[in-house]
mmCIF file of C-alpha atoms in Angstrom:
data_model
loop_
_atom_site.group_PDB
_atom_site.id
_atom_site.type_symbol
_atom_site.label_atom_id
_atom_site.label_comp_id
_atom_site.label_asym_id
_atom_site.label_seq_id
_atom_site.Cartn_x
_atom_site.Cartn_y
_atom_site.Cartn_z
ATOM 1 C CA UNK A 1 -67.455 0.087 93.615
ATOM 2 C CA UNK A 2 -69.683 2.003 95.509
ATOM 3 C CA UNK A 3 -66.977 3.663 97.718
ATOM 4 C CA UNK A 4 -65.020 4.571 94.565
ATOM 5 C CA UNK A 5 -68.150 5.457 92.483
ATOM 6 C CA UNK A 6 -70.069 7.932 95.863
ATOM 7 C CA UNK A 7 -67.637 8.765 98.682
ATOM 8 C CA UNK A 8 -69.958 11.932 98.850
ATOM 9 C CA UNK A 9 -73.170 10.016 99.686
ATOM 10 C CA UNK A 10 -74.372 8.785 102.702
ATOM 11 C CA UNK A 11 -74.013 4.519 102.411
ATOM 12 C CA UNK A 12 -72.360 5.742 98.798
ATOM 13 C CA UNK A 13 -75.593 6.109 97.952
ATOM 14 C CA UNK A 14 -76.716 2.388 98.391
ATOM 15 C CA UNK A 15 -80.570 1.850 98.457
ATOM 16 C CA UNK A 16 -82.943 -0.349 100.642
ATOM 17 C CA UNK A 17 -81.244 -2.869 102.823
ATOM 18 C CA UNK A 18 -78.730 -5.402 100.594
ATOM 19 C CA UNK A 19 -75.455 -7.449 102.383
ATOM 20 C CA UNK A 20 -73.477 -4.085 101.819
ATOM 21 C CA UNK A 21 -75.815 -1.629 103.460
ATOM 22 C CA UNK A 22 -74.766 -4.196 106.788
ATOM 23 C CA UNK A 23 -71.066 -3.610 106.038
ATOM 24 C CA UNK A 24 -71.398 -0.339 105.712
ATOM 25 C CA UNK A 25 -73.017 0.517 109.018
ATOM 26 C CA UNK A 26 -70.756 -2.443 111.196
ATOM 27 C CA UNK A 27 -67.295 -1.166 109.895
ATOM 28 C CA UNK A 28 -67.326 2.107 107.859
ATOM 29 C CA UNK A 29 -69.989 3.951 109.389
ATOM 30 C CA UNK A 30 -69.424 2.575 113.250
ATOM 31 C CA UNK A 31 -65.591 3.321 113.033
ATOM 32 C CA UNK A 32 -65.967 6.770 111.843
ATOM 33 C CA UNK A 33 -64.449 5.849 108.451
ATOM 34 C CA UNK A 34 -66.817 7.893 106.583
ATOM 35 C CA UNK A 35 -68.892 10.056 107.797
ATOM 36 C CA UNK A 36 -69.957 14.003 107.622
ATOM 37 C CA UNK A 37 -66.898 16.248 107.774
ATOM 38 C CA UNK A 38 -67.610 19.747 107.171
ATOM 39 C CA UNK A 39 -70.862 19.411 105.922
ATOM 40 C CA UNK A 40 -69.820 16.645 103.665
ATOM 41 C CA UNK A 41 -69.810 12.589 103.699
ATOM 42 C CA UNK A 42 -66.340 11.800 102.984
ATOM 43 C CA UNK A 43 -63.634 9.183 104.495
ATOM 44 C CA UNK A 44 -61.196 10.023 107.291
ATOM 45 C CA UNK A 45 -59.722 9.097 110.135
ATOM 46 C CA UNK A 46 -62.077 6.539 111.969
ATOM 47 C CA UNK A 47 -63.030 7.140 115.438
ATOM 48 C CA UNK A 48 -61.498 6.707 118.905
ATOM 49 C CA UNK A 49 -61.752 2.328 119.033
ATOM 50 C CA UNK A 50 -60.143 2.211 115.074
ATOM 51 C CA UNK A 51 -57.573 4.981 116.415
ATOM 52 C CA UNK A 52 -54.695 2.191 117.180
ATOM 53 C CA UNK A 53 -55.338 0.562 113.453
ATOM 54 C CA UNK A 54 -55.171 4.293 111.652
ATOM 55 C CA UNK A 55 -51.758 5.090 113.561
ATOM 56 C CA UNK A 56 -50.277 1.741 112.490
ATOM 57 C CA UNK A 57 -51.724 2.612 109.071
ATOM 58 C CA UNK A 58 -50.143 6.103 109.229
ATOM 59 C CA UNK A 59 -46.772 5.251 110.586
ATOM 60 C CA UNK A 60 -46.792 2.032 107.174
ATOM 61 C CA UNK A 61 -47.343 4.956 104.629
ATOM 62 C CA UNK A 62 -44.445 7.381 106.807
ATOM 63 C CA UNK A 63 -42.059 4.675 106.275
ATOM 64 C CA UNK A 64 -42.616 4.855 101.979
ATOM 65 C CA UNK A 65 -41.671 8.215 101.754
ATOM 66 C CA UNK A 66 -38.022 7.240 100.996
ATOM 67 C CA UNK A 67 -39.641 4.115 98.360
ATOM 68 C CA UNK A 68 -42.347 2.134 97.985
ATOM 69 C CA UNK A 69 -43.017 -1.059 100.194
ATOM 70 C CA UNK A 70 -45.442 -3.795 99.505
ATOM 71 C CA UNK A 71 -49.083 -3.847 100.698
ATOM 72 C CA UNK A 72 -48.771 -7.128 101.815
ATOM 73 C CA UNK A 73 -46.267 -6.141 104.629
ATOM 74 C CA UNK A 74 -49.329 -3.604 106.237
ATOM 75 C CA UNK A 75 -51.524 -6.822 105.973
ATOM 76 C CA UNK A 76 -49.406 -8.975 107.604
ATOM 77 C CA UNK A 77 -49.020 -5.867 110.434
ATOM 78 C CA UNK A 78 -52.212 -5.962 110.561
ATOM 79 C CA UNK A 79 -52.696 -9.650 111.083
ATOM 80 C CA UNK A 80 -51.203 -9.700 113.874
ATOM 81 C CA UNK A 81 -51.485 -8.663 117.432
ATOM 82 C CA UNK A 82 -52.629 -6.370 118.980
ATOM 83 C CA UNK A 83 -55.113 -5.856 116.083
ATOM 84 C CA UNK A 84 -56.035 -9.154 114.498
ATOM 85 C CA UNK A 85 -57.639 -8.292 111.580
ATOM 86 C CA UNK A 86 -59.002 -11.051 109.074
ATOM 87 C CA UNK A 87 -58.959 -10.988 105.250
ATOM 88 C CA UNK A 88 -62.510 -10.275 105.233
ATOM 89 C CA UNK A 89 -62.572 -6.019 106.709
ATOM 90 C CA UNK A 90 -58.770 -5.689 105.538
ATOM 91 C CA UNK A 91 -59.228 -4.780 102.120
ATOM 92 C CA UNK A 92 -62.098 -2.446 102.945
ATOM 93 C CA UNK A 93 -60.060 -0.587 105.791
ATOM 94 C CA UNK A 94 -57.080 -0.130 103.098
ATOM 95 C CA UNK A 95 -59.489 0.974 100.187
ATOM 96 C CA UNK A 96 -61.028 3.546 102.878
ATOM 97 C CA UNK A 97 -57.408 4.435 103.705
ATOM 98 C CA UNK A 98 -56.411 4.548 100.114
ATOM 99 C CA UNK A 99 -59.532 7.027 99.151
ATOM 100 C CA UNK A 100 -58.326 9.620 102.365
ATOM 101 C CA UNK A 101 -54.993 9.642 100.822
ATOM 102 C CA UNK A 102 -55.738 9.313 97.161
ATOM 103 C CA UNK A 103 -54.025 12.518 95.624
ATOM 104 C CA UNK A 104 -50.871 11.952 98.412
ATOM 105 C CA UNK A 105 -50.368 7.642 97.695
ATOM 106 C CA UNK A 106 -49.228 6.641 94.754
ATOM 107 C CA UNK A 107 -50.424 3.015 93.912
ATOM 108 C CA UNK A 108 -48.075 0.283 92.384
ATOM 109 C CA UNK A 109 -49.362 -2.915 90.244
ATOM 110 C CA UNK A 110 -46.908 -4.913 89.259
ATOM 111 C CA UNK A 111 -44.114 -2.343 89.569
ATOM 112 C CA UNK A 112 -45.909 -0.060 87.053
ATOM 113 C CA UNK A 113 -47.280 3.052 88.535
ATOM 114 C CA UNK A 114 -51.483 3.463 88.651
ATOM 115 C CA UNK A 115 -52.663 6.548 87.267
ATOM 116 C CA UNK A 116 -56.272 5.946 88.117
ATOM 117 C CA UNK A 117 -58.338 4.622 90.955
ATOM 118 C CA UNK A 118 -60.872 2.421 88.860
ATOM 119 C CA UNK A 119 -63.206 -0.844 90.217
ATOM 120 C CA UNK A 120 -61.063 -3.020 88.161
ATOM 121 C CA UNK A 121 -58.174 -2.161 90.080
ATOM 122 C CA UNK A 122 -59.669 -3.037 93.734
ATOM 123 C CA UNK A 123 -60.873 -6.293 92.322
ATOM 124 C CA UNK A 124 -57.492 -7.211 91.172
ATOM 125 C CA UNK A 125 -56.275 -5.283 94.693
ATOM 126 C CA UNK A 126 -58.216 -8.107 96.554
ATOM 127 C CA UNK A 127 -58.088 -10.979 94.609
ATOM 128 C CA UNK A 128 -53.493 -10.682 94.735
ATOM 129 C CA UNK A 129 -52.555 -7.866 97.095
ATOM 130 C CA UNK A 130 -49.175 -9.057 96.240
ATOM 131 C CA UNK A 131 -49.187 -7.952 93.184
ATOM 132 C CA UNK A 132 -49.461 -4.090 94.185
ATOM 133 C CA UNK A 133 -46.918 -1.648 96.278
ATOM 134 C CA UNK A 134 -47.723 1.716 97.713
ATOM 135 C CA UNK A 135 -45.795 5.253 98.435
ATOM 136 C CA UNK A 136 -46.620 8.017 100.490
ATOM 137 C CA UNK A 137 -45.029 11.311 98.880
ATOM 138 C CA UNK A 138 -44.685 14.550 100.807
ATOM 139 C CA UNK A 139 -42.746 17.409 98.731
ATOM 140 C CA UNK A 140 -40.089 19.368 100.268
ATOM 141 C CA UNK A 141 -39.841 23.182 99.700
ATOM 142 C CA UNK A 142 -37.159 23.000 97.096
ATOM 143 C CA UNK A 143 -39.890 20.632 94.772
ATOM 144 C CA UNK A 144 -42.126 23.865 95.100
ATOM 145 C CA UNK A 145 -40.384 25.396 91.636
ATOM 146 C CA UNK A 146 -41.034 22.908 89.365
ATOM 147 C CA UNK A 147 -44.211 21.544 90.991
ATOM 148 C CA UNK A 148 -45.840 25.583 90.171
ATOM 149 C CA UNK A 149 -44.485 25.192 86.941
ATOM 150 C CA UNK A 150 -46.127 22.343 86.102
ATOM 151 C CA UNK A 151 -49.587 23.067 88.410
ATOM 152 C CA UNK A 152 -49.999 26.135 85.670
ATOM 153 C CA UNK A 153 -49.841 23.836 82.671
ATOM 154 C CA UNK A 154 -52.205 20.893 84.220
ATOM 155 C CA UNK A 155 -54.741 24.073 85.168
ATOM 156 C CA UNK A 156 -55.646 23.828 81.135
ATOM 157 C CA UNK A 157 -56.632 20.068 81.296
ATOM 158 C CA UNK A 158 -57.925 19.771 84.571
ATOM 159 C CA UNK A 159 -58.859 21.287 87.695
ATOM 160 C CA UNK A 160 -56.473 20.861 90.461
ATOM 161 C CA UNK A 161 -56.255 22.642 94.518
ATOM 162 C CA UNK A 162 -53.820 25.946 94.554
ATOM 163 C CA UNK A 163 -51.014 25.083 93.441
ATOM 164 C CA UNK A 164 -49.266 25.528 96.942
ATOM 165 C CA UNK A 165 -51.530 22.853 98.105
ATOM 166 C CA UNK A 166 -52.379 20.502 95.537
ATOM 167 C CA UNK A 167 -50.280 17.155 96.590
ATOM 168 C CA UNK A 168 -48.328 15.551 94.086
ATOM 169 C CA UNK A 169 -50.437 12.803 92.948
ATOM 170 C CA UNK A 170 -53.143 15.481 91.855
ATOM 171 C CA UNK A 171 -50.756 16.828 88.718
ATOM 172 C CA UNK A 172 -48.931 13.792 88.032
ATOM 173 C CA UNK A 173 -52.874 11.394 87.371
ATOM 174 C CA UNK A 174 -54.113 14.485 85.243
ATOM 175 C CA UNK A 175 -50.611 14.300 82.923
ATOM 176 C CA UNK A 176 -50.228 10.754 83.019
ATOM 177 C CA UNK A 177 -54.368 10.352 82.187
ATOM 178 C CA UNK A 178 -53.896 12.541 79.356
ATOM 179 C CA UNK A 179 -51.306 10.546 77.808
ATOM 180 C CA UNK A 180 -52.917 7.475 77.958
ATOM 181 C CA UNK A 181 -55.979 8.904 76.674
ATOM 182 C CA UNK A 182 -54.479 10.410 73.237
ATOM 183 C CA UNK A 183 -55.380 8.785 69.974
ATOM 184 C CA UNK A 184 -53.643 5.903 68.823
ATOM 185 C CA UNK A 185 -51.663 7.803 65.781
ATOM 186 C CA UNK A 186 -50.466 10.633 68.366
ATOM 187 C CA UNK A 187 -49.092 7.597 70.915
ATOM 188 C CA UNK A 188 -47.068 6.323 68.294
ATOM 189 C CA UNK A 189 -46.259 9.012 65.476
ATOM 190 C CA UNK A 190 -42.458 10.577 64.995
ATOM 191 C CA UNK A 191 -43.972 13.717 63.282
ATOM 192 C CA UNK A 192 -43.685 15.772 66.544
ATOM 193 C CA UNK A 193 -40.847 17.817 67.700
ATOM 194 C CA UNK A 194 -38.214 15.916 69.639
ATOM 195 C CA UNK A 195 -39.196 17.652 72.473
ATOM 196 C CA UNK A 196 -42.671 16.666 72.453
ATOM 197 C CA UNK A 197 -41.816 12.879 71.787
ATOM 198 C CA UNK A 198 -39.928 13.162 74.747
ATOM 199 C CA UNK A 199 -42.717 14.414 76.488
ATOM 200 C CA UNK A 200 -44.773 11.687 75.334
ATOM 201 C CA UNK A 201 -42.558 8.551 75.926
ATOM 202 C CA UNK A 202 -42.436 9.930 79.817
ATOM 203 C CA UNK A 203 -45.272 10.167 80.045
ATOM 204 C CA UNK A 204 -46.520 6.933 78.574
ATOM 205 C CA UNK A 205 -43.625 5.282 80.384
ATOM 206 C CA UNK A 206 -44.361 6.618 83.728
ATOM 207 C CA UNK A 207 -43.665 4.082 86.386
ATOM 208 C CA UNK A 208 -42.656 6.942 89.463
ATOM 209 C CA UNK A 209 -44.616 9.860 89.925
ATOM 210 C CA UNK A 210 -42.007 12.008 91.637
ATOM 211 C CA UNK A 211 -39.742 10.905 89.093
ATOM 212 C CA UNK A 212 -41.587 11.663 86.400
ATOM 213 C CA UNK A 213 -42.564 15.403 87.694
ATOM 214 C CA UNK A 214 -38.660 16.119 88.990
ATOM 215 C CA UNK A 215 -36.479 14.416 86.422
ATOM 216 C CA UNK A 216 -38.108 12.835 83.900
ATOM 217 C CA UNK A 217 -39.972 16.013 82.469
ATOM 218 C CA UNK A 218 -37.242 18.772 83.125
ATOM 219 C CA UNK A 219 -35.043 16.430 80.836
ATOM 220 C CA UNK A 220 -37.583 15.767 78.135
ATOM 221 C CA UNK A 221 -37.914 19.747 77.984
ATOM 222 C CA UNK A 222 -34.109 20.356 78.539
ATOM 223 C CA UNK A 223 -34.787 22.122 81.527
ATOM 224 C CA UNK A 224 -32.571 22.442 84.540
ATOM 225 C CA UNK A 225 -34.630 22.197 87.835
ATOM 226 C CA UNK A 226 -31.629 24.302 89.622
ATOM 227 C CA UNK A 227 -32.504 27.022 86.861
ATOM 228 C CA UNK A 228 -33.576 30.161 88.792
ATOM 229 C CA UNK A 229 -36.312 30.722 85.881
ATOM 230 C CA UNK A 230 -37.255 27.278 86.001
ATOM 231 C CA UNK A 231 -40.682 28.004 86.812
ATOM 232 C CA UNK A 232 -41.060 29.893 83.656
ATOM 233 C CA UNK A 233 -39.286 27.663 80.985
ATOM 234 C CA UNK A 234 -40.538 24.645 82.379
ATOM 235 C CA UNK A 235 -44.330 26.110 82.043
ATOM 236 C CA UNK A 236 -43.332 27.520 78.551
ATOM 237 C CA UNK A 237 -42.176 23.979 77.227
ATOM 238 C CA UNK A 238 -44.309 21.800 78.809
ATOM 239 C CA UNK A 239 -47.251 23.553 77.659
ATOM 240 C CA UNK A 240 -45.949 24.181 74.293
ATOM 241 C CA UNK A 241 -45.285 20.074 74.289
ATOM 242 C CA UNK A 242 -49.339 19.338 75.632
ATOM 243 C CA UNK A 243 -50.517 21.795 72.724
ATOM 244 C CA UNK A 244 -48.671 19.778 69.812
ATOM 245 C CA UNK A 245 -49.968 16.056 71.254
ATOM 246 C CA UNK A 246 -53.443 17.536 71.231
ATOM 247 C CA UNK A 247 -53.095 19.368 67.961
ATOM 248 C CA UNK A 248 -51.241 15.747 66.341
ATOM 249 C CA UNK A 249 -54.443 14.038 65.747
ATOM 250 C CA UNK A 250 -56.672 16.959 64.371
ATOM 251 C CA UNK A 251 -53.207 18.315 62.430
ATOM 252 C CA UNK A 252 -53.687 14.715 60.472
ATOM 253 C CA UNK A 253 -57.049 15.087 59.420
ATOM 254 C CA UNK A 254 -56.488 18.665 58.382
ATOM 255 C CA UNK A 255 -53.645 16.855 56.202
ATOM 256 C CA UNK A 256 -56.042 14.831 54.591
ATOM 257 C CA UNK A 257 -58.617 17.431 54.006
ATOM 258 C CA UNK A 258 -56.188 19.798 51.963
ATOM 259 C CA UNK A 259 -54.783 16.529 49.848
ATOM 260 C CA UNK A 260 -58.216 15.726 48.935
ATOM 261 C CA UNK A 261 -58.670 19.483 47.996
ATOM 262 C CA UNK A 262 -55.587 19.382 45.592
ATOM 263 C CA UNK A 263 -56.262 16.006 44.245
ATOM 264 C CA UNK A 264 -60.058 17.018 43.479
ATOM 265 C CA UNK A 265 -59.918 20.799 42.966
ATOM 266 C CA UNK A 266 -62.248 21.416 45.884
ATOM 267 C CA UNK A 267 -62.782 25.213 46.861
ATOM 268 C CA UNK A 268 -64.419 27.001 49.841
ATOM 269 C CA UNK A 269 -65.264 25.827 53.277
ATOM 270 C CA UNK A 270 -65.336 22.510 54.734
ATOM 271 C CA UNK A 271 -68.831 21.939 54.204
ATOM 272 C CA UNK A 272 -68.116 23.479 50.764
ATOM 273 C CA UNK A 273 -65.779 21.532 49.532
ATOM 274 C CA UNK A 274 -67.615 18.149 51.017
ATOM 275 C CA UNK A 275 -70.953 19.535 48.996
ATOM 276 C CA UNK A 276 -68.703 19.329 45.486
ATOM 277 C CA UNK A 277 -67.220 15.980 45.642
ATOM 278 C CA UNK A 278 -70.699 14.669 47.106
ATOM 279 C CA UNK A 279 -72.210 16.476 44.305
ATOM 280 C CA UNK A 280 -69.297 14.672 41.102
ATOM 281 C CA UNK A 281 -69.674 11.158 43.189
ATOM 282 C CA UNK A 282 -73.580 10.695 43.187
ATOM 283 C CA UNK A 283 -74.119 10.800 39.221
ATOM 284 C CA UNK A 284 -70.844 8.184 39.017
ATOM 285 C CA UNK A 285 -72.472 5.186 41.698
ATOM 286 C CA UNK A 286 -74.352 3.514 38.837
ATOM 287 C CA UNK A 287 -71.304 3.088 36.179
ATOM 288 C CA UNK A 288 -68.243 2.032 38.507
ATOM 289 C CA UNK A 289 -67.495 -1.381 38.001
ATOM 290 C CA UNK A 290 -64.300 -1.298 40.203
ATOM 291 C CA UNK A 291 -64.607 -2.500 43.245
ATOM 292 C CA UNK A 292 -62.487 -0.032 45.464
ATOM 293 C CA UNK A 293 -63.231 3.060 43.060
ATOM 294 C CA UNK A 294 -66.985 2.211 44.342
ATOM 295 C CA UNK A 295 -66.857 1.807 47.844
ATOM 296 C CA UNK A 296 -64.755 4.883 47.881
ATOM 297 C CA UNK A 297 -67.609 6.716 45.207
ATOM 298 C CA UNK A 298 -70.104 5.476 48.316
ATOM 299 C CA UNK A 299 -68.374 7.029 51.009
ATOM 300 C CA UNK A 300 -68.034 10.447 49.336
ATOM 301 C CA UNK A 301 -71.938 10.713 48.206
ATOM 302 C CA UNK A 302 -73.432 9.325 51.581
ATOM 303 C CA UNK A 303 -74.154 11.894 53.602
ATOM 304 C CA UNK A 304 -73.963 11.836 57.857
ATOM 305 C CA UNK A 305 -72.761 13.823 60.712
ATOM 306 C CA UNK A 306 -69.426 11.953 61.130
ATOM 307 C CA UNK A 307 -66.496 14.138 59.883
ATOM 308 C CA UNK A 308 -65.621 13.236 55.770
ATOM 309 C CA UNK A 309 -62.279 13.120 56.149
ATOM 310 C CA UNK A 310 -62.050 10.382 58.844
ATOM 311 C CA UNK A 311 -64.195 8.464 56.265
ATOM 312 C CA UNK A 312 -62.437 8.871 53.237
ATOM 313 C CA UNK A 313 -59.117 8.409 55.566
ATOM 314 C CA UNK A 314 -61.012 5.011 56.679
ATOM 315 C CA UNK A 315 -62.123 3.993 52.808
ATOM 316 C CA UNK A 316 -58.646 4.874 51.309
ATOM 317 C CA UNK A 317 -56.385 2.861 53.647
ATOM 318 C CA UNK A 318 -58.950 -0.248 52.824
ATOM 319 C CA UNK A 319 -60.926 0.010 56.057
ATOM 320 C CA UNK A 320 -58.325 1.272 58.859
ATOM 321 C CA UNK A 321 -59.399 4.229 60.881
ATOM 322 C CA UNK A 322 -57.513 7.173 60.805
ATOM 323 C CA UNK A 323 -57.247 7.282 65.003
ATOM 324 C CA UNK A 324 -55.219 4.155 64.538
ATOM 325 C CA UNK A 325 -53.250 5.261 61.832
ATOM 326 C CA UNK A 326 -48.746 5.027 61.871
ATOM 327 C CA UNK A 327 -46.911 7.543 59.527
ATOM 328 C CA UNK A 328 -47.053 4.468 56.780
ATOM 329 C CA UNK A 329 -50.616 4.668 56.395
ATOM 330 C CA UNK A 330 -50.538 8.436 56.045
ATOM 331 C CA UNK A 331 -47.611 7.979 53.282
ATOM 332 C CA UNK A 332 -49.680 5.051 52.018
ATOM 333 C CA UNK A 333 -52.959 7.667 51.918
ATOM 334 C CA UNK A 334 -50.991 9.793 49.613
ATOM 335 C CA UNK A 335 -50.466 7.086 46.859
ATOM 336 C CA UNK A 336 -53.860 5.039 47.031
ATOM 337 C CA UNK A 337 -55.608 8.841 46.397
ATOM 338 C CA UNK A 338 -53.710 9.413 43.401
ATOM 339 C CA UNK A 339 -54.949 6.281 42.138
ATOM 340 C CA UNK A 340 -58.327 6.454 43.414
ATOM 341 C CA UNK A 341 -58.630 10.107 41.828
ATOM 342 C CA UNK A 342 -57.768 9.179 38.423
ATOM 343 C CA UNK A 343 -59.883 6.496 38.317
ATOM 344 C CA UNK A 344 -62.759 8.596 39.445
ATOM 345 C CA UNK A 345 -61.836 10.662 37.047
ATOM 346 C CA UNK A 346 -61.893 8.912 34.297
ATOM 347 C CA UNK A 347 -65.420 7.856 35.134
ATOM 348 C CA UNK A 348 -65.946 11.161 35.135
ATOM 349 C CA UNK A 349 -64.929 11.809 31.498
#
């Protein structure tokens, strides 16, 4: 954890003198696995004595360029002579080798590509290394085209190297991450273009990161890679395609807001038009007998800092939050606030 959490820090920024701190200084820090480069604590190649273990390392990873192998075939390498190593250093030595290599190895569980290096993953890493494959990608010149392309679009959700230099790994986690990370309604709604649901499923399906960057997206976005303005259209599309899954989510609520508007006869800003139906709802809480009719009269009068239409999304569709929302429930929203605003109505009257 600490490795993953501090590869910056000298010990990773381990204090006093536990188990690890002793780890740390007989294998990591006394075969030159991490220590200052540049200025900097970070993991490289180890020093002269660990120099046999890193080439046998090296050459493993050269041999996945053309597909991935397992990681149990470099443990079993490693078993043996000339090197010897037991299960106890092993996993450490690959996690040290994993975190030098991290935006150029592309990490396997269970045939489904990992799009993040997180603690949970090393645990499951050394509890079945069997489980898990790695690949070592290096791009040829003719990737360049659509790897710019796509560099330009990932420089608005993250932060990568030049794009001439960034390895593969560091656009494909960033795209992949902000899939996964999109509201439950935007993984699974239709109302997108079919462009961007293609977009989407790739992404969410990703199980090959060169793949996924040279085939999978250029035929989501209808793009030939052998286009000579490839660079261009790709960039276009792809960032026209991130736009509308961000905009999804916020799109619904704005839906909600303006059929709450028409249904009530709200006016004005958002704060504005909250103020009026807070203002009709607070006079009705002591003469609604109907169950849902109240707890929806509640929700409009109580006043917080989360954002009203969520709420009355929430209330309406009997307790489900809008993030987790399917196109039913925003067809269902429709019906059970025509109902709700005639009974409040009425009240009214």
């Amino acid at each position: 954890a600490a490795m993953l959490d501090a590869p910056d820090h000298y010990r990773f920024g381990i204090e006093g003198t536990p188990a690890e701190v002793s780890m740390y200084e007989a294998l990591l820090a006394a075969g030159g696995f991490h220590r200052k480069r540049d200025g900097q604590y970070a993991f490289g190649e180890p020093y002269e004595q660990w120099q046999p273990v890193w080439q046998a390392i090296t050459s493993f990873l050269a041999s996945t360029h053309t597909g991935r192998r397992p990681i149990i075939d470099l443990y079993a390498e490693l078993k043996r002579a000339p090197f010897g190593l037991r299960e106890g250093p092993l996993p450490v030595v690959f996690s040290a080798m994993l975190l030098t290599y991290r935006d150029d190895l592309a990490l396997y569980e269970g045939g489904a590509f990992v799009p993040e290096l997180r603690i949970e993953v090393f645990e499951r890493l050394t509890r079945q290394p069997a489980a898990f494959e790695v690949q070592h990608y290096d791009l040829s010149a003719q990737d360049r085209t659509v790897f710019s392309a796509v560099g330009e679009v990932i420089a608005g959700i993250a932060a990568p190297q030049r794009v001439d230099e960034a390895p593969l790994l560091s656009l494909v986690r960033p795209l992949v991450l902000f899939a996964t990370r999109l509201p439950t309604y935007t993984k699974h709604t239709r109302r997108l273009s079919a462009a961007t649901l293609a977009v989407r499923d790739v992404l969410l399906q990703a199980r090959d990161p060169y793949r996924l960057l040279f085939t999978d997206l250029p035929n989501a976005l209808g793009v030939n890679p052998e286009d000579s303005a490839v660079t261009q259209k790709l960039s276009l599309a792809l960032s026209a395609a991130m736009h509308e899954l961000q905009r999804a989510y916020p799109d619904l609520l704005d839906q909600i807001e303006e059929q709450v508007r028409l249904a009530f006869g709200l006016y004005g800003t958002y704060e504005e038009a909250r103020e009026q139906l807070r203002g009709r709802a607070v006079p009705l809480l002591a003469h609604v007998a109907d169950k849902a009719l109240l707890v929806f009269t509640r929700a409009v009068a109580h006043t917080d800092d989360r954002d009203w239409r969520e709420t009355l999304g929430r209330v309406i569709q009997g307790g489900n939050p809008t993030i987790q929302w399917r196109d039913v429930d925003a067809v269902g929203f429709q019906f059970q606030l025509q109902q709700l605003k005639s009974d409040f109505m009425r009240v009214e009257e």
